[in-house]
Amino acid sequence: MRTQVGIIGAGPAGLLLSHILHLRGIDSVVLEKRDRTYVESRVRAGVLEQGTVNLLAEFGLGERLLREGLQHHGIEIRFGARSHRIDFDELTGGKGITVYGQQEVIKDLIAARLAANGRLLFNVDEVRVCEPLSENPCIRFRSGDEDRRLDCDFIAGCDGFHGVSRESIPAEAVTCFDRTYPFAWLGILVDAPPSSGELIYANSPDGFALHSMRSPAVSRNYIQCPPQDRIEDWPDERIWEALHKRLEMLPGWTLGEGGILEKSITPMRSFVCETMRYGRLLLAGDAAHIVPPTGAKGMNLAISDVDMLSRALAERYENGSEDLLNAYPENCLRQVWRRVHFSWHMTSLLHKFPGQSEFERRLQLAELEYLRKSPAASAALAENYVGFAF
Ligand code: RFL
Ligand code: PHB
């Protein structure tokens, strides 16, 4: 089998890359380890930056997103018995975010690829990147009982943090930066309308909690938990008790309960792989970098990488220039480090660190109070939250 760009992974990065390349007249094949139902139902991100929404709409993916996505003009931060609203309209000159589940983005992308007869192979196994430094790289994989080979001009490694693409770059060719946080997030999807029109981030004495949503009928909540905890440690009653305690800081506000549709625990990590290119292998999205979800940046970053990679590949095919491909790692990493910093900052500000001293707690509260009092501090948070590109 032959294509111009072989793409490993059918997450937001791989599918969007394939879609944009198609619109630019470049052929690709996407190889995905899991089945279609699995990738379409994986509950993950929910917040899209303004730039992400604009990009998806520009490439014809806005129809359902603009109809069903919930536009938000602010977020609320709770701490102590206080509440502070970050007003995006006022602080960013009218930018905002859209709440639309990652699995909905995935469904839209798969539908678009299939409508255009795109080649998407699910359930592939034993994927290997071959000869990335040569002019004729290929991807070897197993599909059903067959050993197969995909010859291509370029390979896009969009296979997430646990994929094979990054691992196929020799250790001496990359530098990795890694931080593991001493807590995880327990997330639940709930069959109940959201209890607030906007997301609520809470720094409570018992630890972090977040109230979010997916639709007018479904809410999404998270609580900080110890990283070694398992789902069995958290029966429904224990989750609700922690959520009520951490979120209900203001008189008169209560969190609505409902049937729990899904439960999962996510470890928290910041990770950046420098470089994002090894010969004709290009990394995009979580394959190259991950952030803790506190800033809601992971999928947005994956999409920003794809925007740059698709332009670089288009330039290469249209006029033979590799200037943008050469600049790809540097251009992406500038955006990546900004968001890595923001996600780390939000995480540090809002969580209870094990062994945290009273001094450290006071520093958090002092910063939260500064945020509440200073429009400049709130504007900095708002600008990063809705997406700061440079
Ligand atoms: P993905 O989505 O992990 O997709 C990678 C795909 O590659 C496949 N794969 C392979 N395929 C073939 N061969 C192999 N050897 C393979 N190994 C893996 C996988 O099956 C998968 O289909 O990476 P991508 O495309 O880079 O997208 C990244 C995003 O998924 C991720 O950054 C976000 O989900 C992060 N994230 C959030 N991002 C936001 O922008 N806003 C949010 O509000 C937000 N909230 C979140 C989040 C992530 C969370 N979890 C569960 C990690 C909330 C949570 C709880
Ligand atoms: C979500 O709705 O899943 C969500 C919202 C905000 C975050 C992370 C996740 O920071």
CSV table of N, CA and C in Angstrom, one decimal, residues 47 75 77 181 183-185 199-202 208-210 222 224 266-270 291-298 339-351 353 381 385:
chain,number,residue,atom,x,y,z
A,47,VAL,N,-13.2,21.3,26.5
A,47,VAL,CA,-13.1,22.7,26.3
A,47,VAL,C,-12.3,23.0,25.0
A,75,ILE,N,-15.4,31.8,33.3
A,75,ILE,CA,-15.3,30.7,34.3
A,75,ILE,C,-15.3,31.2,35.7
A,77,ILE,N,-13.9,30.8,39.7
A,77,ILE,CA,-12.9,30.2,40.5
A,77,ILE,C,-13.4,30.4,42.0
A,181,TYR,N,2.8,14.8,38.8
A,181,TYR,CA,2.2,15.5,39.9
A,181,TYR,C,1.7,14.5,41.0
A,183,PHE,N,-0.9,13.8,42.4
A,183,PHE,CA,-2.3,13.5,42.6
A,183,PHE,C,-2.9,13.2,41.2
A,184,ALA,N,-4.1,12.7,41.2
A,184,ALA,CA,-4.8,12.3,39.9
A,184,ALA,C,-6.1,13.0,39.9
A,185,TRP,N,-6.8,12.9,38.8
A,185,TRP,CA,-8.2,13.4,38.7
A,185,TRP,C,-9.2,12.2,38.5
A,199,LEU,N,-18.1,26.9,33.9
A,199,LEU,CA,-17.3,25.9,34.6
A,199,LEU,C,-16.9,26.5,36.0
A,200,ILE,N,-16.8,25.7,37.0
A,200,ILE,CA,-16.4,26.1,38.3
A,200,ILE,C,-15.1,25.3,38.7
A,201,TYR,N,-14.0,26.0,38.9
A,201,TYR,CA,-12.8,25.5,39.4
A,201,TYR,C,-12.7,25.8,40.9
A,202,ALA,N,-12.6,24.8,41.8
A,202,ALA,CA,-12.5,25.0,43.2
A,202,ALA,C,-11.3,24.6,43.9
A,208,PHE,N,-8.8,19.9,45.2
A,208,PHE,CA,-9.4,20.5,44.0
A,208,PHE,C,-10.7,19.8,43.6
A,209,ALA,N,-11.6,20.5,43.0
A,209,ALA,CA,-12.8,20.0,42.3
A,209,ALA,C,-13.1,20.9,41.1
A,210,LEU,N,-13.8,20.3,40.1
A,210,LEU,CA,-14.2,21.0,38.9
A,210,LEU,C,-15.6,20.6,38.5
A,222,TYR,N,-15.0,16.6,38.3
A,222,TYR,CA,-13.7,16.0,38.6
A,222,TYR,C,-13.4,16.3,40.1
A,224,GLN,N,-9.8,15.9,42.7
A,224,GLN,CA,-8.4,15.5,42.9
A,224,GLN,C,-8.5,14.3,43.8
A,266,THR,N,-7.4,9.8,35.9
A,266,THR,CA,-6.4,10.2,35.0
A,266,THR,C,-5.2,10.7,35.8
A,267,PRO,N,-4.0,10.2,35.5
A,267,PRO,CA,-2.8,10.7,36.2
A,267,PRO,C,-2.5,12.1,35.7
A,268,MET,N,-1.7,12.8,36.4
A,268,MET,CA,-1.4,14.2,36.0
A,268,MET,C,0.0,14.4,35.7
A,269,ARG,N,0.3,14.9,34.6
A,269,ARG,CA,1.7,14.9,34.1
A,269,ARG,C,2.0,16.1,33.2
A,270,SER,N,3.1,16.7,33.2
A,270,SER,CA,3.6,17.6,32.1
A,270,SER,C,4.7,16.9,31.5
A,291,VAL,N,-0.1,17.7,29.0
A,291,VAL,CA,-0.2,18.7,30.0
A,291,VAL,C,-1.3,18.2,31.0
A,292,PRO,N,-1.2,18.6,32.3
A,292,PRO,CA,-2.3,18.2,33.2
A,292,PRO,C,-3.6,18.9,32.7
A,293,PRO,N,-4.7,18.3,32.9
A,293,PRO,CA,-6.0,18.9,32.3
A,293,PRO,C,-6.5,20.2,32.9
A,294,THR,N,-5.8,20.7,34.0
A,294,THR,CA,-6.3,21.8,34.7
A,294,THR,C,-6.5,23.1,33.8
A,295,GLY,N,-5.7,23.2,32.8
A,295,GLY,CA,-5.9,24.4,31.9
A,295,GLY,C,-6.7,24.1,30.6
A,296,ALA,N,-7.2,22.8,30.5
A,296,ALA,CA,-8.0,22.4,29.3
A,296,ALA,C,-7.2,22.6,28.0
A,297,LYS,N,-6.0,22.3,27.9
A,297,LYS,CA,-5.1,22.6,26.8
A,297,LYS,C,-4.8,21.5,25.9
A,298,GLY,N,-4.8,20.2,26.3
A,298,GLY,CA,-4.2,19.1,25.5
A,298,GLY,C,-4.7,19.0,24.1
A,339,ARG,N,1.7,26.8,26.9
A,339,ARG,CA,0.5,26.1,27.5
A,339,ARG,C,1.0,25.1,28.6
A,340,VAL,N,2.2,24.6,28.4
A,340,VAL,CA,2.7,23.8,29.5
A,340,VAL,C,2.9,24.6,30.8
A,341,HIS,N,3.3,25.8,30.6
A,341,HIS,CA,3.5,26.7,31.7
A,341,HIS,C,2.1,27.1,32.4
A,342,PHE,N,1.1,27.4,31.5
A,342,PHE,CA,-0.2,27.8,32.0
A,342,PHE,C,-0.8,26.6,32.7
A,343,SER,N,-0.7,25.4,32.2
A,343,SER,CA,-1.4,24.2,32.8
A,343,SER,C,-0.7,23.9,34.1
A,344,TRP,N,0.6,24.0,34.2
A,344,TRP,CA,1.4,23.8,35.4
A,344,TRP,C,0.9,24.9,36.5
A,345,HIS,N,0.8,26.1,36.0
A,345,HIS,CA,0.4,27.2,36.9
A,345,HIS,C,-1.0,27.0,37.5
A,346,MET,N,-2.0,26.7,36.6
A,346,MET,CA,-3.3,26.4,37.1
A,346,MET,C,-3.3,25.2,38.1
A,347,THR,N,-2.5,24.2,37.7
A,347,THR,CA,-2.5,23.0,38.6
A,347,THR,C,-1.9,23.4,40.0
A,348,SER,N,-0.8,24.2,40.0
A,348,SER,CA,-0.2,24.6,41.2
A,348,SER,C,-1.1,25.4,42.1
A,349,LEU,N,-1.8,26.3,41.4
A,349,LEU,CA,-2.7,27.2,42.1
A,349,LEU,C,-3.9,26.6,42.8
A,350,LEU,N,-4.4,25.5,42.1
A,350,LEU,CA,-5.7,25.0,42.6
A,350,LEU,C,-5.7,23.7,43.3
A,351,HIS,N,-4.6,23.0,43.4
A,351,HIS,CA,-4.6,21.7,44.0
A,351,HIS,C,-4.0,21.7,45.4
A,353,PHE,N,-1.4,20.0,47.6
A,353,PHE,CA,-0.3,19.2,47.4
A,353,PHE,C,0.0,18.4,48.7
A,381,LEU,N,-4.9,35.4,33.1
A,381,LEU,CA,-5.5,34.1,33.1
A,381,LEU,C,-6.5,33.9,32.0
A,385,TYR,N,-6.4,31.2,29.0
A,385,TYR,CA,-7.5,30.2,29.0
A,385,TYR,C,-8.2,30.1,27.6
